[in-house]
Amino acid sequence: MEKYNHKKIEKKWQEKWDKDKPHKAEDFSKKEKSYLLIEFPYPSGDGLHVGHPRPYIGMDVIARKRRAEGKNVLYPIGWDAFGLPTENFALKTGVHPKEVTKKNTDIFRKQIKSLGISFDWSREINTTDPEYYKWTQWIFLQLFKKGLAYKASVAVNWCLSCKIGLANEEVVDGKCERCGGETEKRQKEQWMLAITKYADRLDKDLDDVDYSEPIKIQQRNWIGKSEGAEIDFDIKNSDRKIKIFTTRADTLFGSTYMVLAPEHELVQELKSQITNFNEAEKYINDTKKKTEIERTAEGKEKTGVELKGVTAINPANKEEIPVFIADYVMVEYGTGAIMAVPAHDQRDFEFAKKFNLPIVEADLVDMDEVIEKVKGKKTIKYKLRDWVFSRQRYWGEPIPIIHCDECGPVAVPEEHLPVELPDIKDYKPTDSGESPLSKAKSWVNVKCPKCGKMGKRETDVMPNWAGSSWYYLRYADPNNDKALADAKNLKYWTPVDWYNGGMEHTTLHLLYSRFWHKFLYDIKVVPTPEPYQKRTSHGLILAEGGEKMSKSKGNVVNPDEIVETFGADTLRTYEMFMGPFDQVIAWSTNNMVGVRRFLEKIWRLQRKIGDGSDVILDGTIKKVTDDIEAMKFNTAVSTMMILVNELEKTKEISKNTYEKLLILLAPFAPHIAEELWDKIGNSDSILSEVWPKYDSKKTITDKAEIAVQVDGKVRATIPVSIDDDEDSVKEKALSNENVKKWTDGKNINKVLYVKGKIISIVTG
Ligand code: ANZ
Ligand code: ZN
């Protein structure tokens, strides 16, 4: 028998799959469709590490199994290739981001192919391809035409040394992610997308999708729906009012002071009335340096300044109460002002303690009634904010807008899309904070499409969340140049049946794409209100010591080396076996070697094919089938390991039994399964084999643990099998060490066996 040579086998089958394309999805096939999706990777310069493929392999196992079950599976891949790391790398090395991207995707593609993942490569997409981002721009224009894309002056995180605006997610612990420098909030004109208009549906429609519970909770928390009331408080000697938002109108009688967010516009409007305005202004400036996380952190020492000269009136009891500014109140949430109730609210309590304010335990009143009495208004507020959609960068999709002095912002006519990113030499961020594209004068200066006068192109680009907000639609029809995808293709393929991705993308990416999808549904581009029917997540793979893998720590496991030394099938099967799929787990080369041995055992079993009788596999088939669909890949593999160990003990095995084993193994280790299938005399590929069926009557487990009682007390449990005869079970019980401790030196009067349940020993 030849030795198991993974290198030869894996190369051979990968070449064959490349040529025959057995994983190609067929548009409009009569078979039942199954659209499986993984988050397309960002092709970074570091190449793939072993954490990347875990989700790809997991979904690949499901894809391969479902194909064997007769489904028309769409399992595509592409590249989410715009973004900061590529731009930074390009800035450092002088190589154009386009070339960097091409090089990196080539490496990623080669690496992924070496793992034998059954992607439909004919549908590969790239978000930086003008033929792709033409449609990203098209979607933006539709949002613009419906008033959902608008320009506004908003507070952005400004890096003082890079001199650019950063997205919240690019600020780590208040420092710039690029350079580690100080950041502060600055007002800047930005393009915004009105995701808050969809907040209610984004929350409610979670009821209709099959997302795992932690994912639903994270989405709901991010949207932050809150039911409460707005109530106006009069200001003494002024006709202005302070409008507050509260979820606890019933505590109104306990409100002993008020707080405005430092940025609240009333502070400026009341300037002439505030006798300590200098002090207040200093506090307002200090607040600018703090991030929201710092401001709202629990247990943080409370700070604030009383607005002297301003007195508010509690509308419930007409009492006069002081007004403060304090950074624990956020300007963007609710109305940016609160009634403070220190007896019932922890933050207010801490603040009241520090500033010696009265803490009044007032009777709670009926909310409906009180809101009416003080002429308040019931409302619903959301934590969700509109999406800051512009970046002052180079490597992103140009925003397809032309600014005209006469007409304002004007949409680029659709027939002029894509607005291609111009090839400029100097794409460094500018000192002024303007986008690098502003330096491409001949690109910037164009005629206004409306009036024909000279205008200027928008020079901000889109954030790297844009291209990934709709990519799953493009896979349905990746080469369409008339629409983002043909309506018929979308009707056939969408929604995505199953989307697996990282927990870190549960809030932003998932929410952004659900928002775009709902918008496209409203303008009748897509046929369903939700993009993804089901969403699961996978756990990260840590380095051997339990730390995060990182280049700087030098603990990154490179899949190329594993594939070279142990083979793709070993890597694949190990990554499925290493632990529960949704949990974080540390890499262990030792355990991987164990998996390699498992495959070698299967390889050697081919020698045993002979006249052996068929092993009853119903239980094994059921377990592997169910476990795959439940993403319990680890127990699916261990079930096969148990079977293989049993087969090893027998002298001969039937060809039928061996073939069934290979079909079950194929989704995990497709190369060795194909090779062995071929070796034992099958001319067709194992890929055309049907997934084995089982008889559920035969899958009831025939092993059980039963209790052994001695004089009425359980002293031990012993394993028995359904077909063990009574005498052998009794013997097993009596010879058990724990049982013997209680029977030694005593007379055994009686031994009773209730089949499959209990043994009862009576001494005397
Ligand atoms: C009085 C009160 C009494 C409150 C009490 C709570 C408990 P959620 O559930 O997160 O929506 N609040 C309102 N606007 C705020 C802002 N811009 N910044 C900081 N806090 C703000 O919380 C709503 C509650 O958070 C509101 O109800 C308000 O305090 C506070 F025993 O009003 B409450
Ligand atoms: Zn014009």
CSV table of C-alpha atoms and ligand atoms in Angstrom, one decimal, residues 404 406-407 448 450-451, ligand 2:
chain,number,residue,atom,x,y,z
A,404,CYS,CA,-22.3,73.9,-7.6
A,406,GLU,CA,-25.9,77.8,-7.8
A,407,CYS,CA,-27.5,74.4,-7.4
A,448,CYS,CA,-22.5,71.1,-12.9
A,450,LYS,CA,-27.8,70.8,-13.7
A,451,CYS,CA,-26.8,74.3,-14.9
B,2,ZN,ZN,-25.4,74.1,-10.9
